[in-house]
PDB file of C-alpha atoms in Angstrom:
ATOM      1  CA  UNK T   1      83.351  89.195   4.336  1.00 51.00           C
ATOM      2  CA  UNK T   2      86.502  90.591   2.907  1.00 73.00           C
ATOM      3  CA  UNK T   3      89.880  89.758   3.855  1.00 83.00           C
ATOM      4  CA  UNK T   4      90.500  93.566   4.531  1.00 85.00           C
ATOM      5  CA  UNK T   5      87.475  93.413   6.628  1.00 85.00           C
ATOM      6  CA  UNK T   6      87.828  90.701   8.861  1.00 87.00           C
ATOM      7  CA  UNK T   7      91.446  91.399   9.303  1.00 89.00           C
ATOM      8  CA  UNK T   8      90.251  94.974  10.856  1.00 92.00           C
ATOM      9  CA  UNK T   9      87.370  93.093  13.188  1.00 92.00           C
ATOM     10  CA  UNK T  10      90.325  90.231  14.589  1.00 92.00           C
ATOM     11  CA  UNK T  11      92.131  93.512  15.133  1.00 95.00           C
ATOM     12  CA  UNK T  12      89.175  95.258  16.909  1.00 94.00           C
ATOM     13  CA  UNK T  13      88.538  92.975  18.718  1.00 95.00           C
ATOM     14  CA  UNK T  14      92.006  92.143  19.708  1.00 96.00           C
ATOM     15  CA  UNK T  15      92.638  95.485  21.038  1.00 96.00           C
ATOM     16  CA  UNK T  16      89.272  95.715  22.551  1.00 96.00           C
ATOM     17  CA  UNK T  17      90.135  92.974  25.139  1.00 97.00           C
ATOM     18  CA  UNK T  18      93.560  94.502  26.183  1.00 97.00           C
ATOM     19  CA  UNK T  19      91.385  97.739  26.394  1.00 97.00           C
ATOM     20  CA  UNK T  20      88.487  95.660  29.161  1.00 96.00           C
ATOM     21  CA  UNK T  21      91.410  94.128  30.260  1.00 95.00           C
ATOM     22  CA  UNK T  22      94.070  97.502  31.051  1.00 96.00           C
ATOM     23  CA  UNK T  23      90.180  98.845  31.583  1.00 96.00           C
ATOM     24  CA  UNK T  24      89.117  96.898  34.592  1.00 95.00           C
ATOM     25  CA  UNK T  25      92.783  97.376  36.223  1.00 94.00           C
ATOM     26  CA  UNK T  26      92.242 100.914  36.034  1.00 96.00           C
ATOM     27  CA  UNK T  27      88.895 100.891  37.584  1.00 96.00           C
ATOM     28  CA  UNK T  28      89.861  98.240  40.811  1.00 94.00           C
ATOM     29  CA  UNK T  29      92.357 100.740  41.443  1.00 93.00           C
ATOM     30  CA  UNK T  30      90.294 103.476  41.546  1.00 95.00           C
ATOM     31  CA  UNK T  31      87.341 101.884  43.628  1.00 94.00           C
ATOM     32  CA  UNK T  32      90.136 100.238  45.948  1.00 92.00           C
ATOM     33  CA  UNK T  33      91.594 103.628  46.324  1.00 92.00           C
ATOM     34  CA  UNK T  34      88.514 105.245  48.155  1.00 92.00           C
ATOM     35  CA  UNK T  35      88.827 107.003  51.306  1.00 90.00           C
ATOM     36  CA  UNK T  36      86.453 104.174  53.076  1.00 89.00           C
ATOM     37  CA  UNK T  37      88.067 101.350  51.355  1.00 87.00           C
ATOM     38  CA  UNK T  38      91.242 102.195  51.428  1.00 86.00           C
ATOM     39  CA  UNK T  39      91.292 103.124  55.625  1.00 86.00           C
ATOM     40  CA  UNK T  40      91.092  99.811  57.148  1.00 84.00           C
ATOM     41  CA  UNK T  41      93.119  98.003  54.648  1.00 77.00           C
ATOM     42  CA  UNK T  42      96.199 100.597  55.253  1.00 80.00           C
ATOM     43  CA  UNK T  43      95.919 101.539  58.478  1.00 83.00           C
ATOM     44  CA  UNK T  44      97.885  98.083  59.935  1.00 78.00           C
ATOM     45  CA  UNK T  45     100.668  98.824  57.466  1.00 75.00           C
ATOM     46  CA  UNK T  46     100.880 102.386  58.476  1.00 75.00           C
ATOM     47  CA  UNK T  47     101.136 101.004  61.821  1.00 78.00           C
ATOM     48  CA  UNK T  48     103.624  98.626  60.864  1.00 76.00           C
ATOM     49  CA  UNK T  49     105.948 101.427  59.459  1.00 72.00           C
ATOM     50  CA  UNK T  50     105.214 103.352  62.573  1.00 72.00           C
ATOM     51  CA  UNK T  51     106.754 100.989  64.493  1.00 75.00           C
ATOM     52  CA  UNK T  52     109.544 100.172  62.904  1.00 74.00           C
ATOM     53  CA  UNK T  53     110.690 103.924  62.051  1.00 70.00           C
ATOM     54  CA  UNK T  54     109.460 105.161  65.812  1.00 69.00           C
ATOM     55  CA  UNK T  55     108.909 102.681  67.720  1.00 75.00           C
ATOM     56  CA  UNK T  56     105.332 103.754  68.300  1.00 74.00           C
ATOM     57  CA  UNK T  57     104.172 101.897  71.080  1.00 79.00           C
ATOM     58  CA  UNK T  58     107.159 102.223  73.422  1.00 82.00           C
ATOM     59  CA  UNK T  59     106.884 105.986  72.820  1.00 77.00           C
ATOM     60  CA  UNK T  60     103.376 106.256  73.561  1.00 79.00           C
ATOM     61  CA  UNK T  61     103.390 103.576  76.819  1.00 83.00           C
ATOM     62  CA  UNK T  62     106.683 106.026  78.020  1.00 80.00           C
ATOM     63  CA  UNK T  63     104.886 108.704  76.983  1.00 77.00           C
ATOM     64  CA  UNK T  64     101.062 108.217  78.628  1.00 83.00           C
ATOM     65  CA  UNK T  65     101.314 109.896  82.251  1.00 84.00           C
ATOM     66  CA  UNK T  66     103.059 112.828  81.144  1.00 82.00           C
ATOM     67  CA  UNK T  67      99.864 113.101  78.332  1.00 83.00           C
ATOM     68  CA  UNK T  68      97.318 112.319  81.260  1.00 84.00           C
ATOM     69  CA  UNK T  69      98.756 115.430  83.315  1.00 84.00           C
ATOM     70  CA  UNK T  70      99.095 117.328  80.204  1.00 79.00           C
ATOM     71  CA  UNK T  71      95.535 117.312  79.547  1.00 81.00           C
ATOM     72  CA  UNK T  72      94.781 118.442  83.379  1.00 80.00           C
ATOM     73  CA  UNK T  73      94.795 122.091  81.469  1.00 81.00           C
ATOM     74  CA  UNK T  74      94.899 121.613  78.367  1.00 78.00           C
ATOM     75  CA  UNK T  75      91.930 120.139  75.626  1.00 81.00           C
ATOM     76  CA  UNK T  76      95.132 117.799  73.178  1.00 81.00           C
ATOM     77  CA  UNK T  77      98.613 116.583  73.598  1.00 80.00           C
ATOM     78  CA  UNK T  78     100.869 117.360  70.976  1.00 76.00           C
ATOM     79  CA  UNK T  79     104.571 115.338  70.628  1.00 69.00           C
ATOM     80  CA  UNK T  80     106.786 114.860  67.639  1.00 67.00           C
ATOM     81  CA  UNK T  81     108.414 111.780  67.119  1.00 59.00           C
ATOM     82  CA  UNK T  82     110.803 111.749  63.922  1.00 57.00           C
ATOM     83  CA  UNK T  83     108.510 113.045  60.954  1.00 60.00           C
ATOM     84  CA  UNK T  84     105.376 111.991  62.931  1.00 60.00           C
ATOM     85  CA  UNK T  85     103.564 114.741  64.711  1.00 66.00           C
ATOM     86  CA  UNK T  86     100.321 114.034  67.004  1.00 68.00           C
ATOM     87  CA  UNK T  87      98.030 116.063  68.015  1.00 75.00           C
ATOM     88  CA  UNK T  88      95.641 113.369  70.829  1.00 82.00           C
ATOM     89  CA  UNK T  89      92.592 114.905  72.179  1.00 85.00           C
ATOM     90  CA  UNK T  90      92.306 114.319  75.922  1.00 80.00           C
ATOM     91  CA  UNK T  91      89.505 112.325  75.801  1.00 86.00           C
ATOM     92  CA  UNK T  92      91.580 110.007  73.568  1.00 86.00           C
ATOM     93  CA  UNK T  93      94.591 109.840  75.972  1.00 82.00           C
ATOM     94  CA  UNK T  94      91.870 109.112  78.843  1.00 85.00           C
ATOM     95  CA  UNK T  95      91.419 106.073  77.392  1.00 85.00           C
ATOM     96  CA  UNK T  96      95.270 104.427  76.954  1.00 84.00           C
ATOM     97  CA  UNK T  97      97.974 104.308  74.577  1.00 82.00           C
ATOM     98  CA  UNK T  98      95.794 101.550  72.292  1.00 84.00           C
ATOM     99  CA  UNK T  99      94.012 104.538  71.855  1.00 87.00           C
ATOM    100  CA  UNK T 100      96.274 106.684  71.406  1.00 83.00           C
ATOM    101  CA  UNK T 101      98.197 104.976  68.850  1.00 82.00           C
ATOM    102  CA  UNK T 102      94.919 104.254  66.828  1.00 85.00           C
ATOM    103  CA  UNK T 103      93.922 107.888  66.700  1.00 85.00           C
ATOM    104  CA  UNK T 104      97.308 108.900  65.552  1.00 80.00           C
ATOM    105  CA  UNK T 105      97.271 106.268  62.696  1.00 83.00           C
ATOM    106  CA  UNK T 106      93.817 107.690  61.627  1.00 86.00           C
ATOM    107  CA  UNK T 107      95.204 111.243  61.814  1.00 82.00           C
ATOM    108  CA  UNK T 108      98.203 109.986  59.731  1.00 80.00           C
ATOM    109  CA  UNK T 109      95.996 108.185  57.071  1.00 85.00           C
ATOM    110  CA  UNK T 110      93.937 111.083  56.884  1.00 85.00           C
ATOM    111  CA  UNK T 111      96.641 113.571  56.301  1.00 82.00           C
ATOM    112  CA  UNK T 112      98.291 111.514  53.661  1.00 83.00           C
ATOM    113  CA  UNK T 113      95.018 111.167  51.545  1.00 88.00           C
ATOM    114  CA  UNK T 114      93.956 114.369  51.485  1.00 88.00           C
ATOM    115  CA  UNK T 115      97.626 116.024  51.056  1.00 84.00           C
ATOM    116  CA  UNK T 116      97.265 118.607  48.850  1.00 82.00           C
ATOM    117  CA  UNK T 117      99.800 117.441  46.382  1.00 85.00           C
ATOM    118  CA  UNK T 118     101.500 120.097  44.359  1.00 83.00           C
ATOM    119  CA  UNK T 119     102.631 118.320  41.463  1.00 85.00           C
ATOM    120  CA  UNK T 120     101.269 115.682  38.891  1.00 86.00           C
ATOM    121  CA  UNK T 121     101.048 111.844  40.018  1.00 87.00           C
ATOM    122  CA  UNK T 122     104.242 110.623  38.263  1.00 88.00           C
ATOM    123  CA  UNK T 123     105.956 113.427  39.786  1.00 87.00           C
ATOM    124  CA  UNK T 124     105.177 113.704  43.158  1.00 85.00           C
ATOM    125  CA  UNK T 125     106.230 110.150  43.608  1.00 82.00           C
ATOM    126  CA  UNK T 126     109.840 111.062  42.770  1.00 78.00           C
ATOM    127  CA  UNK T 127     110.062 113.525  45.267  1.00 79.00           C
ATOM    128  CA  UNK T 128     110.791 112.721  49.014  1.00 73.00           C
ATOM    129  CA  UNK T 129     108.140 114.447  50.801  1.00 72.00           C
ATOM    130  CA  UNK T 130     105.772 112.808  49.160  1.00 75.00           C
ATOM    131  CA  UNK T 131     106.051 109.076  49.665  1.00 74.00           C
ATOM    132  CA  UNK T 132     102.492 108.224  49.936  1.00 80.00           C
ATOM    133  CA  UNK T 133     100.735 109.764  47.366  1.00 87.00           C
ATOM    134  CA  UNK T 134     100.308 106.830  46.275  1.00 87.00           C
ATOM    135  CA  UNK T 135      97.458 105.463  48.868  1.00 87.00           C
ATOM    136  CA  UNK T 136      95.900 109.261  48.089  1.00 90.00           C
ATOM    137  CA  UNK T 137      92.940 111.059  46.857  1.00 92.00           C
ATOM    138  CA  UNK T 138      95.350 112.401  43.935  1.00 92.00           C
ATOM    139  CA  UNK T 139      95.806 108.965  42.905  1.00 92.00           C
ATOM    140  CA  UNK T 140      92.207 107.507  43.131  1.00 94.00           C
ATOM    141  CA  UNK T 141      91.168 110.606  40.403  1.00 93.00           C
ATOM    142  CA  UNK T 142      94.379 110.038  38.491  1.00 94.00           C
ATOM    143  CA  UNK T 143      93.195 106.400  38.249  1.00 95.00           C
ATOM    144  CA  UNK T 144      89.626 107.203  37.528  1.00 96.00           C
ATOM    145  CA  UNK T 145      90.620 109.721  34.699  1.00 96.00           C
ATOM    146  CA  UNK T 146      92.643 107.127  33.201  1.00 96.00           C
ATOM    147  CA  UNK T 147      89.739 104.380  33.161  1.00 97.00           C
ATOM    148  CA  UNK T 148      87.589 107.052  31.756  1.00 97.00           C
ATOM    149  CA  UNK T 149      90.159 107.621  28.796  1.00 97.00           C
ATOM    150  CA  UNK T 150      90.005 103.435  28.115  1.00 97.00           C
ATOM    151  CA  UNK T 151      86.420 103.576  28.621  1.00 96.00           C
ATOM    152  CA  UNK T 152      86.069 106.319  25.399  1.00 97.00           C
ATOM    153  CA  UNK T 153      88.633 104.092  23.464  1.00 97.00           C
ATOM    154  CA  UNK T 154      86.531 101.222  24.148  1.00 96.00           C
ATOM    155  CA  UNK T 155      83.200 102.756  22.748  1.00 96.00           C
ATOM    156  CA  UNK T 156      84.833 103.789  19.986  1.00 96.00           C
ATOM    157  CA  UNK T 157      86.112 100.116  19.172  1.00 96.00           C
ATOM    158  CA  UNK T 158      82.606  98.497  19.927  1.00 95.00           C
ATOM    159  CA  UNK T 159      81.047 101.197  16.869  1.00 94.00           C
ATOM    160  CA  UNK T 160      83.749  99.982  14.823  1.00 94.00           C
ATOM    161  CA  UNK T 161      82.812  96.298  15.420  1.00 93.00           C
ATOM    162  CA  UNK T 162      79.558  96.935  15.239  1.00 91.00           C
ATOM    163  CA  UNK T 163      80.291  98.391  11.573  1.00 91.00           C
ATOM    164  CA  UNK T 164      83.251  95.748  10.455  1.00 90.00           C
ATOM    165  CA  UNK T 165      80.662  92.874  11.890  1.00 87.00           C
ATOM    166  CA  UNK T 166      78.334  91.139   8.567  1.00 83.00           C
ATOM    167  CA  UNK T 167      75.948  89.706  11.310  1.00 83.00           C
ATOM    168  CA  UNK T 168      74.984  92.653  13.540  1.00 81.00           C
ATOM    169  CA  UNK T 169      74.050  90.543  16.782  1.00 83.00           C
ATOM    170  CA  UNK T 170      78.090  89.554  16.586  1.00 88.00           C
ATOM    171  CA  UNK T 171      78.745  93.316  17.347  1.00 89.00           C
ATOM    172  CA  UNK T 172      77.013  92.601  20.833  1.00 92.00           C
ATOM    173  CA  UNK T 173      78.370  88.945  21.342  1.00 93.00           C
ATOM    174  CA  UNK T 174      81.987  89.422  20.774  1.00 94.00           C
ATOM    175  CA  UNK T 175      82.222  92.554  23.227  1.00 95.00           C
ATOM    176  CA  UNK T 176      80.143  90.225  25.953  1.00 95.00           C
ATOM    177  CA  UNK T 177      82.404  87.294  25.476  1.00 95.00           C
ATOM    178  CA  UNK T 178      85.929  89.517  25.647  1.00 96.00           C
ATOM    179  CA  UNK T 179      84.362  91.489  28.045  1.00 96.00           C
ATOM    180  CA  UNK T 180      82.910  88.579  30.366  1.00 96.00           C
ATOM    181  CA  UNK T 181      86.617  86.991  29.808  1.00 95.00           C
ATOM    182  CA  UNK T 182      89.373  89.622  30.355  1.00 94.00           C
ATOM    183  CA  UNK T 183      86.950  89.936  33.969  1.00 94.00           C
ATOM    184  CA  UNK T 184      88.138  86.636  35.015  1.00 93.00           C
ATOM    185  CA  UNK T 185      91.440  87.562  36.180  1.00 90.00           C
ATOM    186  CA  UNK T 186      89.801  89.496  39.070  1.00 90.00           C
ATOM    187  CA  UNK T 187      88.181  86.851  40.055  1.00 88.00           C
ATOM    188  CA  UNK T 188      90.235  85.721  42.960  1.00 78.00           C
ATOM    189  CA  UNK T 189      93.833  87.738  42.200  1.00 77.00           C
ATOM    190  CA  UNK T 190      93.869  89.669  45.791  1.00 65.00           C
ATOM    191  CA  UNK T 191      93.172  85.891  47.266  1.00 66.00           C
ATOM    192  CA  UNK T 192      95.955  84.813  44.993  1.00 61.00           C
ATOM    193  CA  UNK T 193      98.682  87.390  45.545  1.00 61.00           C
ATOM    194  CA  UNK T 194      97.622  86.995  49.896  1.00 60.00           C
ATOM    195  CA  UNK T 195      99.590  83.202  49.767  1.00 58.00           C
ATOM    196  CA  UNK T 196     102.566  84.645  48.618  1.00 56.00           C
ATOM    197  CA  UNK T 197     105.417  85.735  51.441  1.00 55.00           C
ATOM    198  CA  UNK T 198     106.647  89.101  50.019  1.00 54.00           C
ATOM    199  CA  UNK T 199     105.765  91.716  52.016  1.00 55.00           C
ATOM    200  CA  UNK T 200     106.221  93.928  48.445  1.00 58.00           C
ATOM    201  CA  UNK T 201     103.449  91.592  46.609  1.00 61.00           C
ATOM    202  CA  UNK T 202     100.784  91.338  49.969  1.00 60.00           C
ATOM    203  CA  UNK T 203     100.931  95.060  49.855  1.00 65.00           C
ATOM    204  CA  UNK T 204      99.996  95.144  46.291  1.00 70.00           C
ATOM    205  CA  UNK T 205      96.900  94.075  48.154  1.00 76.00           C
ATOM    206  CA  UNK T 206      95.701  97.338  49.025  1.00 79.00           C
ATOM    207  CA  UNK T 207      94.995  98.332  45.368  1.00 85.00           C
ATOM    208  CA  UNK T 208      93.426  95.053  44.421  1.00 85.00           C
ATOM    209  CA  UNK T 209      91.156  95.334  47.574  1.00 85.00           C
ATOM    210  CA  UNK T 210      87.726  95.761  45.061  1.00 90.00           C
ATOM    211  CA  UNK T 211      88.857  93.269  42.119  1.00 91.00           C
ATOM    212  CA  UNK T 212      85.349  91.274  42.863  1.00 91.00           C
ATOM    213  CA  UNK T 213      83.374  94.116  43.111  1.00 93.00           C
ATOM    214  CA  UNK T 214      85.135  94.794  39.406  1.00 95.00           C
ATOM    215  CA  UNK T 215      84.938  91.661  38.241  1.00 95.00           C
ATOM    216  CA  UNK T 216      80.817  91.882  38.906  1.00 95.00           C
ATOM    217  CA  UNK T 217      80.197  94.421  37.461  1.00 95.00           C
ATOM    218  CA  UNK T 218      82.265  93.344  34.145  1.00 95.00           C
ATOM    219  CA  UNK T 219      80.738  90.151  34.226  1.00 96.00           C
ATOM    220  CA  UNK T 220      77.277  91.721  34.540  1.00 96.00           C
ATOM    221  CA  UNK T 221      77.774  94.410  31.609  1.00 96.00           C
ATOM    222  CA  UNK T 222      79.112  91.428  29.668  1.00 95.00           C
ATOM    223  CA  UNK T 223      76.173  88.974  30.395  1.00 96.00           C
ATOM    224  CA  UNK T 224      73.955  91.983  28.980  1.00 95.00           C
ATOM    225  CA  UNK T 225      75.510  92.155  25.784  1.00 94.00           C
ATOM    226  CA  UNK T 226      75.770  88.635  25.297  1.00 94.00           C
ATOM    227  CA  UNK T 227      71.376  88.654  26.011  1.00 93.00           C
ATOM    228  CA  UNK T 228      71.306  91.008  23.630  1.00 91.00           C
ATOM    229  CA  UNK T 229      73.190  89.836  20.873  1.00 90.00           C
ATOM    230  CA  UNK T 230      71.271  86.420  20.987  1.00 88.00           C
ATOM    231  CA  UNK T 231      68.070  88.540  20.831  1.00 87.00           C
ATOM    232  CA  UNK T 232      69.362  89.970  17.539  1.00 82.00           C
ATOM    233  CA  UNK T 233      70.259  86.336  16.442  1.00 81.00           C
ATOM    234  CA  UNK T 234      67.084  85.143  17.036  1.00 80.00           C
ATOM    235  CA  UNK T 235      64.837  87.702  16.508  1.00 75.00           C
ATOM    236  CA  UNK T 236      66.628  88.446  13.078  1.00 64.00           C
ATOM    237  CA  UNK T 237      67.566  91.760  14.184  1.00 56.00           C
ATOM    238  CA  UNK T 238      70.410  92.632  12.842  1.00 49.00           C
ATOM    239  CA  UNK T 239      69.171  91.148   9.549  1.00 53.00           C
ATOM    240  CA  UNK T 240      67.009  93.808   9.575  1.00 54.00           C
ATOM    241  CA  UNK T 241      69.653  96.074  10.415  1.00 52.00           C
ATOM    242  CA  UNK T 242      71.459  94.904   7.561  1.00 55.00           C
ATOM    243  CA  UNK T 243      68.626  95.365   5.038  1.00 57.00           C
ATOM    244  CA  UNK T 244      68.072  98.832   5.879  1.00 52.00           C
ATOM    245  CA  UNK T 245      71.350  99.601   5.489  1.00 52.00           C
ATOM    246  CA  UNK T 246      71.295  97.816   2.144  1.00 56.00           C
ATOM    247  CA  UNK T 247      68.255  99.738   1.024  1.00 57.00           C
ATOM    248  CA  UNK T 248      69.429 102.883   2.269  1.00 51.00           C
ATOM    249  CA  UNK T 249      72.721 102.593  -0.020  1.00 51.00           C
ATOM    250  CA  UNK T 250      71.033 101.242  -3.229  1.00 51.00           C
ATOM    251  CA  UNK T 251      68.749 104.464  -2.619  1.00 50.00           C
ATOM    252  CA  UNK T 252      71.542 106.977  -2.424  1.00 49.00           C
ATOM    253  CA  UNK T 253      73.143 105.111  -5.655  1.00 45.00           C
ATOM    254  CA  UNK T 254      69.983 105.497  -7.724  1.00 49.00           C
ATOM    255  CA  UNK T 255      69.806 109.249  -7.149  1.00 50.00           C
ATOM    256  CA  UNK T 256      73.389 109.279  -8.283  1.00 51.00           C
ATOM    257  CA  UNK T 257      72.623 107.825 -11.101  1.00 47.00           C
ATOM    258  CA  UNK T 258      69.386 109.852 -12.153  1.00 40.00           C
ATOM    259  CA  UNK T 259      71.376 113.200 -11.055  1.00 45.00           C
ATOM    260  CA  UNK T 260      73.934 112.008 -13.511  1.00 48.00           C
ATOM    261  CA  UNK T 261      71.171 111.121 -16.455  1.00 46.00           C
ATOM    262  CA  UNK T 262      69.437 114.678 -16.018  1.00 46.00           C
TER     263      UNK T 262
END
């Protein structure tokens, strides 16, 4: 192999683990970003902001009796509290302010993920009425559009390993070993970012909620192309592959040459 040549595949291959790597951080983000995912792992730090800004459960407790006779005649309560407005079925407020609170939290969670967001991703976060959009719907497809935009890039640097590659089963063993690799990291990171303090870092949590489920299904896709490149190895495979290629461009240099005689 030429110098040329194997300078390309260390390069390949090089930017084909950032690309798993940048890949698979993409894609927990996405998964951890669904609407049945994401619910229970936000909903106590909803209710943690809740508190703080409205001091949710003192308003609701001060609140209850007046909702109970309220709902005498009428099917919800409605109160504003700040920028949070509720709207609590009766049947909800018949059953105490735990209740109460939790179905507003829902209703909150709810509204925030399905938003319908005006602007692009980087640019509804700088504006003010849009501090969540973050933990939305808009952000799980901007997530998943960028993983699909990776995933292209990383096809396209596999084809070019499998060309640069002089053994053809390498072209399967070197994406199954970087791929099986840059999935390690997701291993255990939302277990490893839980023992730190910072309230900043724990909430970082939330988007790392499906690393495992990533890292499985890396590891998995990687064990696969690792089976398969040893079946080339063994089976002389991509020998095969190699002499058919080598046929095929002695052939098409022949006919040169006998166009060129006649």
């Amino acid at each position: 192999m030429g110098l040329i040549r194997e300078g390309l595949l260390i390069l390949a291959c090089v930017l084909l683990f950032m690309s798993f790597l940048v890949g698979s951080l993409f894609l927990t983000m996405e998964k951890s970003l669904e609407y049945e995912t994401l619910k229970p792992e936000l909903f106590s730090v909803v209710k943690n902001i809740a508190e703080k800004d409205a001091n949710l459960t003192k308003v609701v407790n001060e609140n209850l009796q007046l909702m109970n006779l309220y709902c005498l005649n009428n099917s919800n309560y409605v109160f504003k509290e700040k920028d949070y407005v509720f709207e609590i079925p009766w049947i909800v407020v018949a059953e105490g302010s735990d209740a109460v609170i939790n179905y507003g939290i829902s209703n909150i969670i709810d509204r925030v993920y399905y938003d319908s967001y005006d602007c692009g991703f980087w640019e509804c976060l700088g504006k003010e009425k849009y501090p969540f959009v973050f933990v939305s719907e808009k952000a799980k497809n901007y997530w998943a559009g960028k993983f699909y935009l990776v995933l292209i890039f990383s096809f396209i640097l596999i084809i070019l390993i499998f060309i640069l590659a002089e053994k053809k089963s390498n072209a399967f063993i070197l994406p199954g070993s970087l791929l099986i690799i840059s999935a390690l990291p997701f291993y255990k990171i939302n277990w490893l970012l839980e023992f730190s303090n910072s309230q900043i870092i724990q909430f970082f949590t939330v988007f790392l909620s499906k690393a495992y489920e990533v890292f499985k299904i890396s590891f998995i896709i990687g064990l696969i192309f690792l089976i398969i490149g040893f079946i080339f190895k063994f089976f002389s495979i991509g020998v095969k592959i190699d002499e058919f290629f080598s046929k095929f461009g002695k052939k098409e240099v022949s006919e040169n040459e006998v166009k060129e005689i006649v």
